[in-house]
GROMACS .gro file of C-alpha atoms in nm:
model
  286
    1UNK     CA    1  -8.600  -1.060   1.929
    2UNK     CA    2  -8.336  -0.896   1.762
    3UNK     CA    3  -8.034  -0.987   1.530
    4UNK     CA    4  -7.722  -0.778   1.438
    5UNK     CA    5  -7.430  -0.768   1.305
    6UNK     CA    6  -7.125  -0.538   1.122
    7UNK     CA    7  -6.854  -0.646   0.981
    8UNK     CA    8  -6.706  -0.363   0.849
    9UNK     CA    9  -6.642  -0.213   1.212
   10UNK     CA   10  -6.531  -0.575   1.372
   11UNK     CA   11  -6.292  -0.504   1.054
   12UNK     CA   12  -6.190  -0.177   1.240
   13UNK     CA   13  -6.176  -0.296   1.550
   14UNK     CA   14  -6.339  -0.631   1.647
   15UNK     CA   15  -6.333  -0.539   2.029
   16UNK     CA   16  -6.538  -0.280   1.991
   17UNK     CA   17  -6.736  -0.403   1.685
   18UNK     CA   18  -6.912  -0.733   1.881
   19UNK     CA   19  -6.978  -0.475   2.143
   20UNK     CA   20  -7.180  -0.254   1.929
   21UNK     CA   21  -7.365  -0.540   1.722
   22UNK     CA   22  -7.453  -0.631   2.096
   23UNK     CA   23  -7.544  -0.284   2.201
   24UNK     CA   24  -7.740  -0.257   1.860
   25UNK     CA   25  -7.945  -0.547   1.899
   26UNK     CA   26  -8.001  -0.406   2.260
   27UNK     CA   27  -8.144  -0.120   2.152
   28UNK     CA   28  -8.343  -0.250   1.902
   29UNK     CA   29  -8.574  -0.460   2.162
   30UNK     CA   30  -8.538  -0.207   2.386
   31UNK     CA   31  -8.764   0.020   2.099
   32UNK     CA   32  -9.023  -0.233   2.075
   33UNK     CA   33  -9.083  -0.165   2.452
   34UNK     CA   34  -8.928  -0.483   2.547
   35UNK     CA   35  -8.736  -0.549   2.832
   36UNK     CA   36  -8.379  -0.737   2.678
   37UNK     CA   37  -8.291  -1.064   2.877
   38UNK     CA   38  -8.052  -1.238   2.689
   39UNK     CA   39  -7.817  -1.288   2.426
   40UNK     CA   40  -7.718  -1.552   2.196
   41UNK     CA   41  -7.438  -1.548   1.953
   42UNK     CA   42  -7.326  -1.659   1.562
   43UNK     CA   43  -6.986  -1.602   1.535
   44UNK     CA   44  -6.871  -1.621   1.193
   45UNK     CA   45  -6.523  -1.594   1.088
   46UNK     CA   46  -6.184  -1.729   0.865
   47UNK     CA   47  -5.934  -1.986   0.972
   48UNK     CA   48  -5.853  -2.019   1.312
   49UNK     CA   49  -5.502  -2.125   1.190
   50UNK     CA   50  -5.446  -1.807   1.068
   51UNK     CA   51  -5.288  -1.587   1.367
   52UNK     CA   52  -5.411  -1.277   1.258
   53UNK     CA   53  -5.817  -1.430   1.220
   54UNK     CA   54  -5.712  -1.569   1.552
   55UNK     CA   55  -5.681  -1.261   1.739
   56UNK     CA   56  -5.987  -1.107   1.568
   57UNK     CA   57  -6.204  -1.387   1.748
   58UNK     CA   58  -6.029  -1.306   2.056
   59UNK     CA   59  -6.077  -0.984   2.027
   60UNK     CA   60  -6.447  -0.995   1.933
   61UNK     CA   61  -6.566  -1.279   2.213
   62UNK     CA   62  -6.371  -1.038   2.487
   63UNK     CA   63  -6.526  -0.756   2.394
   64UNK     CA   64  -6.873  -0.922   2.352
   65UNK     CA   65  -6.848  -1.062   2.713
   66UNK     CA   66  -6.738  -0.753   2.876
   67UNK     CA   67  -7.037  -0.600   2.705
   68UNK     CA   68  -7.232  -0.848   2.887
   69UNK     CA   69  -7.097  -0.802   3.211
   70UNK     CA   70  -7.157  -0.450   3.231
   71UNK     CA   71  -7.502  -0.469   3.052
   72UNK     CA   72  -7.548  -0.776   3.315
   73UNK     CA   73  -7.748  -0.963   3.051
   74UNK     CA   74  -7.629  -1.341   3.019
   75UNK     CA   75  -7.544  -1.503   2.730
   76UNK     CA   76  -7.753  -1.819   2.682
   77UNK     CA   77  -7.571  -1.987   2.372
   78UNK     CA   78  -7.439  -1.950   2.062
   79UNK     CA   79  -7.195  -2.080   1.773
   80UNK     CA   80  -6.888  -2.022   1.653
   81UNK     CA   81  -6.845  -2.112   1.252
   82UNK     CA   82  -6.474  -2.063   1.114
   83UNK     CA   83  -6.315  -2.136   0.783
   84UNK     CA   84  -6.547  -1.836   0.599
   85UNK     CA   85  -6.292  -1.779   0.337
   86UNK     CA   86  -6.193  -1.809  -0.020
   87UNK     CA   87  -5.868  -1.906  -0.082
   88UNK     CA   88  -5.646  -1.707   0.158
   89UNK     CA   89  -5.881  -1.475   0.201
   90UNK     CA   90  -6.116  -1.462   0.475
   91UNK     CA   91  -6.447  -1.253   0.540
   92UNK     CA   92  -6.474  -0.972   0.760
   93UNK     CA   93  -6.517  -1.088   1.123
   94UNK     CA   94  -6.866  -1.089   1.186
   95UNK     CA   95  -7.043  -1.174   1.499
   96UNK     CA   96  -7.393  -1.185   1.455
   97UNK     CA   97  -7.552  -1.119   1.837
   98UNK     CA   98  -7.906  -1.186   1.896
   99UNK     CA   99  -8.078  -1.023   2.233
  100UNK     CA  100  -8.447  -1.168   2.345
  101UNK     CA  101  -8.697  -0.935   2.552
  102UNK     CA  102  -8.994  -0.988   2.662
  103UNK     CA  103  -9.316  -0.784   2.704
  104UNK     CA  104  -9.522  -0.796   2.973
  105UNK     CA  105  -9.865  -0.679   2.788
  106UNK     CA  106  -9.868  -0.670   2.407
  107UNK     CA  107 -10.085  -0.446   2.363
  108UNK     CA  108  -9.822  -0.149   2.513
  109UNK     CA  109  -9.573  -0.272   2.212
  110UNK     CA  110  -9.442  -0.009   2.055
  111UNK     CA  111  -9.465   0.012   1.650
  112UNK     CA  112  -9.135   0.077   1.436
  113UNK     CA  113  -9.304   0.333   1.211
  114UNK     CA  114  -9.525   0.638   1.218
  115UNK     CA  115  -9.920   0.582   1.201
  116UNK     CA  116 -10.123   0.913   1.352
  117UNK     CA  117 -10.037   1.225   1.196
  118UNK     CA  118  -9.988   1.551   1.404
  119UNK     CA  119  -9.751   1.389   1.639
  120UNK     CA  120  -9.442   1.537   1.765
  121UNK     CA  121  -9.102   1.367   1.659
  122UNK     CA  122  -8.786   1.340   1.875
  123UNK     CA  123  -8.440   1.218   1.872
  124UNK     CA  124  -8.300   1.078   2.152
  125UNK     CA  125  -7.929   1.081   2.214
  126UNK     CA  126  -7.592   1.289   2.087
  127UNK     CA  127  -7.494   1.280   1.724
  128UNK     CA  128  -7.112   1.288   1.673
  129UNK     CA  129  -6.872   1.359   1.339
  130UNK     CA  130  -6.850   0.920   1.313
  131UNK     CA  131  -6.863   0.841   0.940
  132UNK     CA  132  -6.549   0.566   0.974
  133UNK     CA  133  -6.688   0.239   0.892
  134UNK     CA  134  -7.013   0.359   0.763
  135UNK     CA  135  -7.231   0.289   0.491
  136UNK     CA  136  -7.211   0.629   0.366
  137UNK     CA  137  -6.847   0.608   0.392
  138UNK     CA  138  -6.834   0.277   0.195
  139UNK     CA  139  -7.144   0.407  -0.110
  140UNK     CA  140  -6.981   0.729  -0.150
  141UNK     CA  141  -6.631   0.668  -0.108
  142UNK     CA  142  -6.557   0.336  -0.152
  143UNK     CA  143  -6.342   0.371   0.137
  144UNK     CA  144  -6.276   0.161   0.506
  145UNK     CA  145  -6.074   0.288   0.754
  146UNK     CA  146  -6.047   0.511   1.122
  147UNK     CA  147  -6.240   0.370   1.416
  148UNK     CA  148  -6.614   0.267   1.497
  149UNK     CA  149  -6.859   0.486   1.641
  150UNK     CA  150  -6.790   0.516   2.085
  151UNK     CA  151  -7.034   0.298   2.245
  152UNK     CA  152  -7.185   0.403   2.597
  153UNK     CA  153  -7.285   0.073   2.748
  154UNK     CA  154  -7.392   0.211   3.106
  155UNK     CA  155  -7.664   0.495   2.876
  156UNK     CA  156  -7.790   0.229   2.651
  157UNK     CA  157  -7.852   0.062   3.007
  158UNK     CA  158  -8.051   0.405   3.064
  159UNK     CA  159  -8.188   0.454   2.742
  160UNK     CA  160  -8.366   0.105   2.695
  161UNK     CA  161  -8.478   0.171   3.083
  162UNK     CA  162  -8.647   0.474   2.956
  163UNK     CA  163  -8.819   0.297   2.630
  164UNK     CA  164  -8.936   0.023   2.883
  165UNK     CA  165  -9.102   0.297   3.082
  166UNK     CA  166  -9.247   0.527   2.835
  167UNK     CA  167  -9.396   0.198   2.672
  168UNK     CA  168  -9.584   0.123   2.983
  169UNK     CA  169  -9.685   0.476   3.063
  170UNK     CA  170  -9.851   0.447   2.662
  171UNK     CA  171  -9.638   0.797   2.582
  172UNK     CA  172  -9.446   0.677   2.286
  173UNK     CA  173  -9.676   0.636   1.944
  174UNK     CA  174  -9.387   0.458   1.753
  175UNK     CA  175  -8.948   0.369   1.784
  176UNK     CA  176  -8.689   0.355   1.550
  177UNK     CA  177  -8.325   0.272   1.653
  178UNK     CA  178  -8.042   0.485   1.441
  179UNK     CA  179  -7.756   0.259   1.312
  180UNK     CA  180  -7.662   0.167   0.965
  181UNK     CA  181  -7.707   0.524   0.762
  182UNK     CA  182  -7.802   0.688   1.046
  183UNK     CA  183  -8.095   0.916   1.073
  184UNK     CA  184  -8.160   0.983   0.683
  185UNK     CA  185  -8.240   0.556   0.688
  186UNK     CA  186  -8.462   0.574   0.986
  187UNK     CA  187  -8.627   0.862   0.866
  188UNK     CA  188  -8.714   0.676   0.528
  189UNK     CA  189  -8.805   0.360   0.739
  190UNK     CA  190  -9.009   0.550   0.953
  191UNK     CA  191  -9.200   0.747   0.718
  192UNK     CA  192  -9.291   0.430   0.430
  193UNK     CA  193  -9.419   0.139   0.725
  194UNK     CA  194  -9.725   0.291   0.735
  195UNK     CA  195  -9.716   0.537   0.455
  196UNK     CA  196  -9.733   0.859   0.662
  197UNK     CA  197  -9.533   1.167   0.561
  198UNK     CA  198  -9.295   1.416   0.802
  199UNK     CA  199  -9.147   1.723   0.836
  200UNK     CA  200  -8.835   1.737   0.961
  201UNK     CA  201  -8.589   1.996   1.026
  202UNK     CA  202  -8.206   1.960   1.098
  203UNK     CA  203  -8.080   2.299   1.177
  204UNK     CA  204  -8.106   2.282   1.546
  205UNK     CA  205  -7.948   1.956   1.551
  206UNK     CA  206  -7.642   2.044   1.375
  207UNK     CA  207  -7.625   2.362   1.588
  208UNK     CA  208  -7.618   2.157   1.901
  209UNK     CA  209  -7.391   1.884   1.815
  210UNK     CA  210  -7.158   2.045   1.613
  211UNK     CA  211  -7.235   1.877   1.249
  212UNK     CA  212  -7.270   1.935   0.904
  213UNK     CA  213  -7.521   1.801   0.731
  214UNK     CA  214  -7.344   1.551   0.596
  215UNK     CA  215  -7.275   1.406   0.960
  216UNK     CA  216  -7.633   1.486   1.092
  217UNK     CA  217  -7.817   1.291   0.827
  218UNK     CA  218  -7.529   0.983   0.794
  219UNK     CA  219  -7.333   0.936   1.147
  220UNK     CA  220  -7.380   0.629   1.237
  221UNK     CA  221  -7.340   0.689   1.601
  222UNK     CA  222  -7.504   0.503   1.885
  223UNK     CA  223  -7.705   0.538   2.172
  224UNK     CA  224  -8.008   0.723   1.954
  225UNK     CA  225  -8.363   0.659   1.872
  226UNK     CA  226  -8.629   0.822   1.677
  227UNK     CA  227  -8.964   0.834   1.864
  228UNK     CA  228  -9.289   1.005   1.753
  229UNK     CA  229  -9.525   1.112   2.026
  230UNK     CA  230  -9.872   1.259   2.061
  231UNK     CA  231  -9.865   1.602   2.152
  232UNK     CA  232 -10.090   1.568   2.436
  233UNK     CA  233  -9.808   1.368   2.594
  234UNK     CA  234  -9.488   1.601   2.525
  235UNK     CA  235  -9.465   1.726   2.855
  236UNK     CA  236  -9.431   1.408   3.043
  237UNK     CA  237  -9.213   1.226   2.779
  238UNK     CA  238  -8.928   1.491   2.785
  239UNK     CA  239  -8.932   1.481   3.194
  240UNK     CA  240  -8.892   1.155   3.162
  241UNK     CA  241  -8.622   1.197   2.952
  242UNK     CA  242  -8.479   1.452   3.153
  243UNK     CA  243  -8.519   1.227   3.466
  244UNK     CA  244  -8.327   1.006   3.319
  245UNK     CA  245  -8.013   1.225   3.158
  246UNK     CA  246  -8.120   1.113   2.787
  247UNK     CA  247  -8.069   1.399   2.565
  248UNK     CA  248  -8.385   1.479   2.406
  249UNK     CA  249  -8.432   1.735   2.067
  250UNK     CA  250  -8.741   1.772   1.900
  251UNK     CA  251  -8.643   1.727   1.499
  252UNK     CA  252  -9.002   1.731   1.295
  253UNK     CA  253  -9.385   1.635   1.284
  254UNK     CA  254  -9.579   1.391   1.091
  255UNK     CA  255  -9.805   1.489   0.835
  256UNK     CA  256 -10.007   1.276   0.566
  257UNK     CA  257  -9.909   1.484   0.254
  258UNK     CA  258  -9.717   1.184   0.082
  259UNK     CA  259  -9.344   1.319   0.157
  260UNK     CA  260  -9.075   1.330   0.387
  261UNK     CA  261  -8.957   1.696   0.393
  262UNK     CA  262  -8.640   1.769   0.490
  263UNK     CA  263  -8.659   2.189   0.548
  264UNK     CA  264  -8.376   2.378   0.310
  265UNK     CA  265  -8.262   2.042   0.171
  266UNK     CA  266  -8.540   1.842  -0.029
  267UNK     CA  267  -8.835   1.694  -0.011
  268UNK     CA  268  -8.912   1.330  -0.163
  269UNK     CA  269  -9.269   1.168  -0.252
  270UNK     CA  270  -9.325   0.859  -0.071
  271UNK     CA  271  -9.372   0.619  -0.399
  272UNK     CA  272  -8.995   0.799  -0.476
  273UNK     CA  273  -8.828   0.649  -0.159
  274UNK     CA  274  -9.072   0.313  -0.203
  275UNK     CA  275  -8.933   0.245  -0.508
  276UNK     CA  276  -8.601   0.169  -0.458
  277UNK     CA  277  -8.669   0.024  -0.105
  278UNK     CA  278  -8.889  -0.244  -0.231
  279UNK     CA  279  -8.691  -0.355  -0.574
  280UNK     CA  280  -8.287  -0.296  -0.533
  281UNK     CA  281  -8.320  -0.678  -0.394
  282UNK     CA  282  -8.524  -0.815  -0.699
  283UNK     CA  283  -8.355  -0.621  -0.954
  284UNK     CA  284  -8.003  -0.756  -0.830
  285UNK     CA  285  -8.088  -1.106  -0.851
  286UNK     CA  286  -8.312  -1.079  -1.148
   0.00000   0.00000   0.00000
């Protein structure tokens, strides 16, 4: 079971912002080796009496059900809460989607973070210059504005189809979806769940796509994973990636040194990256 939600690119565009909390939530079961089957829904947003809040919720529950239709999952339920505001001011339009999968036998779930070291790690999917509406965009800039990342429906069809398969096959050792900070967050997620270190290298992946660094370590587009596998099962994993037209570029290896390298860039200490991951919360509220 997954939940997710943006506001910042319903903000944007609210069309296309439902459909990529949906696709995100998607992909997200999808890496746990689930198969999604349905969705349920929180839509939270300002006063209905307000024309302009009006057209966001039309917006977003058109775009989530088109989503839907082509994804052919069915929405099961759901809730629609209005009047988030203060004043005359309303929230950001946020529908929060939930997706449900199930998995045939446990035991093939796939973990979220990287336990065996040695193994091989790959990104799946295309990373594109899409910084509007991102949390890097909002940190470092303090800015909101240009359009959400493009969201493939019919390949995140594919690419969950693919993480379904590989999970039964037992070729994937762990799945992380890329989303909010983009590959530099799943990179630090991956690397403290189970306290094992990486190399990783960028180079190749800004060659291919056509990015700075900037872009490769912060896009925020969709459609991608980040998969570790055991090198005795390379082979098969990227022909069945191949098979299935998912674009497939192997970015780094896990090591149990204590750090995430990142070649010609930096290289952190676990306990660095812990720190801050474990008390921003606490510290805020004290």
């Amino acid at each position: 079971l997954s939940t997710d939600a943006n506001g910042r690119y319903c903000q944007l565009d609210p069309y296309l912002g439902a459909q990529l909390a949906l696709a995100e939530a998607y992909r997200n079961v999808a890496t746990s080796g689930a198969k999604p089957l349905a969705v349920t829904n929180c839509l939270n947003f300002g006063s209905p009496e307000n024309p302009g809040v009006m057209w966001q919720f039309k917006q977003a529950t058109t775009g989530l059900a088109d989503a839907c239709l082509e994804l052919e999952i069915p929405v099961t339920g759901g809730n629609v809460s209005f009047y988030n505001q203060t004043g005359d001011v309303a929230i950001f339009p946020t529908p929060v989607v939930g997706v449900l999968g199930v998995i045939d036998d446990v035991a093939r779930r796939i973990p979220s973070g990287w336990q065996d070291e040695g193994n091989n790690i790959y990104l799946l999917g295309v990373t594109r210059d899409e910084l509007d509406g991102s949390v890097w965009s909002e940190v470092i800039h303090s800015h909101l504005g240009g359009q959400p990342p493009k969201v493939d429906l019919g390949y995140e069809r594919r690419l969950a189809e693919l993480l379904h398969g590989a999970s039964l096959q037992g070729l994937i050792a762990s799945a992380t979806d890329l989303s909010e900070a983009g590959l530099a967050q799943a990179l630090t997620e991956s690397v403290l769940r189970f306290n094992m270190g990486a190399r990783v290298w960028i180079t190749e992946l800004c060659e291919r796509d056509g990015l700075d660094r900037t872009s490769a370590l912060f896009s925020e587009s969709t459609g991608r994973v980040l998969v570790s596998v055991g090198r005795e099962d390379d082979v098969k994993f990227v022909g069945l990636c191949d098979a299935r037209n998912i674009p497939v570029l192997r970015i780094g290896v896990t090591d149990n040194t204590g750090e995430l390298e990142i070649q010609d860039l930096a290289i952190w200490q676990l306990d660095e990256l812990r720190t801050p991951w474990v008390n921003t919360l606490p510290d805020l509220f004290g």
